[in-house]
Tab-separated table of C-alpha atoms in Angstrom:
chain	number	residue	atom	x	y	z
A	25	UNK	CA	155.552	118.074	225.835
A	26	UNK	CA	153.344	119.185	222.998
A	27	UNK	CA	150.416	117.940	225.066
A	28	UNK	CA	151.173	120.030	227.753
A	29	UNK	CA	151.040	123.215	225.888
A	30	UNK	CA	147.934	121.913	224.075
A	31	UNK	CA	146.115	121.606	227.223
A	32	UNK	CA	147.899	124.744	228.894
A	33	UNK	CA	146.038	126.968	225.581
A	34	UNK	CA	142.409	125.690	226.957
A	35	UNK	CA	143.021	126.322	230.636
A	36	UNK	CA	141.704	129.488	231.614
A	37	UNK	CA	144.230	133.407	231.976
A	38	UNK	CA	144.642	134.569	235.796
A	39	UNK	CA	141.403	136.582	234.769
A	40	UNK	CA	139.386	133.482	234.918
A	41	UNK	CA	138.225	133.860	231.141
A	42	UNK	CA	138.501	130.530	228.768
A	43	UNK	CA	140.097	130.836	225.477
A	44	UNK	CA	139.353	128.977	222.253
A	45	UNK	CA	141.142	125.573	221.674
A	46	UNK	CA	144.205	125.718	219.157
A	47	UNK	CA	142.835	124.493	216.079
A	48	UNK	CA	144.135	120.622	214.722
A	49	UNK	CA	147.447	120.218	213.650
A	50	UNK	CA	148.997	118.001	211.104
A	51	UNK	CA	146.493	115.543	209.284
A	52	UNK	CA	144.063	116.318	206.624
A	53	UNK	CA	143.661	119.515	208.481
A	54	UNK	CA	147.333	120.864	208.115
A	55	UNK	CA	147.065	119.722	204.142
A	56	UNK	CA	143.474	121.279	203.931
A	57	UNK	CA	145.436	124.774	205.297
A	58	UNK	CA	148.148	124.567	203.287
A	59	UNK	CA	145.515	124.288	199.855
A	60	UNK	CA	144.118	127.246	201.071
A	61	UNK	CA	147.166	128.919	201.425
A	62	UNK	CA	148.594	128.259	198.408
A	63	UNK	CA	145.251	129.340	196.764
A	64	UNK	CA	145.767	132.944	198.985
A	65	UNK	CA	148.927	133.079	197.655
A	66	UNK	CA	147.865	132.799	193.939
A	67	UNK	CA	145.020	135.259	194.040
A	68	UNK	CA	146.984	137.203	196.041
A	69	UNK	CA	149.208	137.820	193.016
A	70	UNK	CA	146.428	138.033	190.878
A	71	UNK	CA	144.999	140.992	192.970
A	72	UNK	CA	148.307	142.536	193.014
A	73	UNK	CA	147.989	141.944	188.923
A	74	UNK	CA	145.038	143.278	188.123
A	75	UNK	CA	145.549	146.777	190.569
A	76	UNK	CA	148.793	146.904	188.850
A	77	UNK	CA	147.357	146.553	185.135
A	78	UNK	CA	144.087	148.783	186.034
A	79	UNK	CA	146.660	151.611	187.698
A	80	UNK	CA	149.035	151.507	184.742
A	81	UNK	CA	145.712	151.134	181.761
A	82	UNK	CA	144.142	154.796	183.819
A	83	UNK	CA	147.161	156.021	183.944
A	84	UNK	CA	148.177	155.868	180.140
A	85	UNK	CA	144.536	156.742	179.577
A	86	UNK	CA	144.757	160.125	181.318
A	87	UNK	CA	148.459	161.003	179.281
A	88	UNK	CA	146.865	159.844	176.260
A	89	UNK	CA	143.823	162.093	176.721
A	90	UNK	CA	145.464	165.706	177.719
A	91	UNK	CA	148.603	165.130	175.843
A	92	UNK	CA	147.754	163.789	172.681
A	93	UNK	CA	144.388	164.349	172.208
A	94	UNK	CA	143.648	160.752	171.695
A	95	UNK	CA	142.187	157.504	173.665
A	96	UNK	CA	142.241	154.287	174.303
A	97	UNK	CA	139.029	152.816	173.545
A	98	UNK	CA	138.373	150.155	175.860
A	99	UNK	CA	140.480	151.983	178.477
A	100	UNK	CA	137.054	152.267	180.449
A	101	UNK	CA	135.887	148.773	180.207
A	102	UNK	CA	139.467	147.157	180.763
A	103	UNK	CA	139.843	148.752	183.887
A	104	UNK	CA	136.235	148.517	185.042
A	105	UNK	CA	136.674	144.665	184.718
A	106	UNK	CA	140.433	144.769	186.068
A	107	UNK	CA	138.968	146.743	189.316
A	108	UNK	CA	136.063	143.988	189.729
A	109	UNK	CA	138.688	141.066	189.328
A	110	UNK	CA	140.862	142.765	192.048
A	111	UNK	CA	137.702	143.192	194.475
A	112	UNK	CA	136.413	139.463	194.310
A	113	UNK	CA	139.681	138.094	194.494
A	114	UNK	CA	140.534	140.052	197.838
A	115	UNK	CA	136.844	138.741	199.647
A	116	UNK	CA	138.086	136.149	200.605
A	117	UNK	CA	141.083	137.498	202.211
A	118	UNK	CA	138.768	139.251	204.368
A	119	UNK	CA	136.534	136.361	205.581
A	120	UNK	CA	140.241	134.466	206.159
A	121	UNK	CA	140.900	137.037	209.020
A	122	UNK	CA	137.614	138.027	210.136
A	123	UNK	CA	137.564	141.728	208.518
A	124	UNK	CA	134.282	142.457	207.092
A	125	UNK	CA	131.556	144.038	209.162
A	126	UNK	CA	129.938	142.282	212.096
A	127	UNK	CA	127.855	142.644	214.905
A	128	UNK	CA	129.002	141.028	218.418
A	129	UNK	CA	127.486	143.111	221.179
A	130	UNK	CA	125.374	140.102	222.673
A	131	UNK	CA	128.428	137.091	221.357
A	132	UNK	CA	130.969	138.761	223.211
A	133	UNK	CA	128.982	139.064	226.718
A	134	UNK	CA	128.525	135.229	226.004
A	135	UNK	CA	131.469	132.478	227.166
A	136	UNK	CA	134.612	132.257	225.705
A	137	UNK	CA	133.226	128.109	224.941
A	138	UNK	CA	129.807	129.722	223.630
A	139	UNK	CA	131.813	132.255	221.523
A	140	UNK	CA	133.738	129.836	219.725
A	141	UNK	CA	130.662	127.496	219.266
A	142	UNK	CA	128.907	130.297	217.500
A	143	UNK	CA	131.749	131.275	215.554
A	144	UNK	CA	131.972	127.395	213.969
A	145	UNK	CA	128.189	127.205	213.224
A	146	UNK	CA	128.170	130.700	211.620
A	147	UNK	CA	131.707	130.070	209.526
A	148	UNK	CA	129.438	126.880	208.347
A	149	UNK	CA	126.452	128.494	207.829
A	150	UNK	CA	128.412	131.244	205.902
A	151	UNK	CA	130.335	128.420	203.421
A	152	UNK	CA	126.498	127.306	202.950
A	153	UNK	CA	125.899	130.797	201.411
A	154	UNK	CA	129.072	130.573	199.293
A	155	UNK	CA	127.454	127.752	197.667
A	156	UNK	CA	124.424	129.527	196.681
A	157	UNK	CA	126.915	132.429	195.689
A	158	UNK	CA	129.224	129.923	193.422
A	159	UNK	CA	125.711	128.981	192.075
A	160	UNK	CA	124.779	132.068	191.007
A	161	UNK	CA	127.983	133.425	189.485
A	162	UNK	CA	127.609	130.195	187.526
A	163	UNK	CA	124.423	130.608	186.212
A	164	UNK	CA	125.298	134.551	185.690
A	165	UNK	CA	128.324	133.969	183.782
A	166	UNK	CA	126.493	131.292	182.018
A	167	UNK	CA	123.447	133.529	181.229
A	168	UNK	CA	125.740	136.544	179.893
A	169	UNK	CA	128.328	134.649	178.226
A	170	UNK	CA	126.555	135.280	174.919
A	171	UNK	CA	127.307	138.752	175.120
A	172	UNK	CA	130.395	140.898	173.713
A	173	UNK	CA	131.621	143.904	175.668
A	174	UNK	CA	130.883	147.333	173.334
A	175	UNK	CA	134.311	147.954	172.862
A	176	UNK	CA	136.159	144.495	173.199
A	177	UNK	CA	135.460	141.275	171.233
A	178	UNK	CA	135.504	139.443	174.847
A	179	UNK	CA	132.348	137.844	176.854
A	180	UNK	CA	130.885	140.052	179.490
A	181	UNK	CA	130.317	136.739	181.304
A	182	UNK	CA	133.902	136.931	182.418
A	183	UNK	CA	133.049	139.695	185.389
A	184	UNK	CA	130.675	136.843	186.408
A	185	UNK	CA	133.663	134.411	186.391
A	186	UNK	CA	134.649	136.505	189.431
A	187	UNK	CA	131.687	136.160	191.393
A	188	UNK	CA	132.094	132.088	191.207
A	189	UNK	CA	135.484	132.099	191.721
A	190	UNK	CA	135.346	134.438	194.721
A	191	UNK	CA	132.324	131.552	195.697
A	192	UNK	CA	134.559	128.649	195.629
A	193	UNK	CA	137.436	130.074	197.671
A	194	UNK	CA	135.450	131.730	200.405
A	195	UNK	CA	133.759	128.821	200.400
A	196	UNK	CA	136.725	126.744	201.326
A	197	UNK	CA	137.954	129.936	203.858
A	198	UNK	CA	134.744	129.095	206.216
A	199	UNK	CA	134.970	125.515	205.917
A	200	UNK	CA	138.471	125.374	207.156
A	201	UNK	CA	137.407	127.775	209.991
A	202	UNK	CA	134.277	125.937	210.833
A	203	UNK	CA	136.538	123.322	210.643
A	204	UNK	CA	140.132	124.276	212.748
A	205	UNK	CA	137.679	127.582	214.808
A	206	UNK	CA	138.741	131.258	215.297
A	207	UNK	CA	142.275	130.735	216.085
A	208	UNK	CA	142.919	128.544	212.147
A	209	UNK	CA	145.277	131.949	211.394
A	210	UNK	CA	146.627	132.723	214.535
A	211	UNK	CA	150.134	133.828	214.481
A	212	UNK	CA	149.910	133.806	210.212
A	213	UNK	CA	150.986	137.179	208.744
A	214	UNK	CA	147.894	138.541	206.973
């Protein structure tokens, strides 16, 4: 029965236009997803962490300043690095559903077959340039780890940290679409 669906997705609509195959179920592929997934889910919680702790940090800053005259020191800093933590953690949320900015004009006059061909070799080509991006949060944090923040006694190599981490799971994001093709998230709640 299963096989008749399968084949039923790749058949061509009344309108005559192809759609993409359903990606591969169960396998390496399904446990590949589910890593991914449960790697969404953790930075998800970290995103929703470091908004909350930024929101609450400018927020105390602000009462402290106009009604008691006084400041937090590192409020700035803290909340700087909080807000870049929270940005590089939700990339890759983004490249999961296809979000960030694109240009199909010419893909989308192409076949539905072409379409999806395109769509695998750029998701590769794209976890290609997460490697040189892992790379060079790596030799970033690596490079500035040395140095103190002004007003904390912490690394400044750790908003590099960011950029590496933000590498490794887009990286895996594009591989599992060059991998599984557009429809990978189909019918997940983003």
């Amino acid at each position: 029965m299963s096989s008749q669906r399968d084949s039923a997705s790749v058949a061509p609509p009344p309108g005559g236009v192809a759609v993409a195959p359903p990606p591969p179920r169960g396998g390496a592929f399904a446990s590949f997803k589910r890593l991914v997934s449960g790697i969404d889910a953790l930075t998800y919680w970290g995103i929703v962490v470091a908004m909350a702790a930024m929101s609450i940090l400018v927020s105390l800053q602000v009462v402290m300043r106009y009604f008691f005259s006084s400041s937090i020191d590192s409020a700035d800093e803290l909340s700087r690095l909080f807000f870049v933590w929270a940005i590089f953690l939700a990339i890759p949320h983004g490249v999961k559903h296809g979000v960030h900015v694109g240009i199909d004009l010419f893909v989308r006059m192409m076949p539905a077959t072409t379409q999806e061909t395109l769509f695998r070799i750029m998701a590769g080509l794209g976890a290609l340039l997460m490697i040189m991006v892992m790379v060079g949060g790596w030799v970033a944090t690596v490079d500035r780890w040395p140095e103190l923040m002004p007003t904390l006694p912490v690394s400044s190599g750790i908003y590099y940290i960011a950029v590496f981490v933000t590498g490794v799971h887009s990286l895996l994001h594009l591989a599992l679409l060059a991998w599984g093709g557009s429809r990978t998230w189909e019918g997940e709640v983003a």
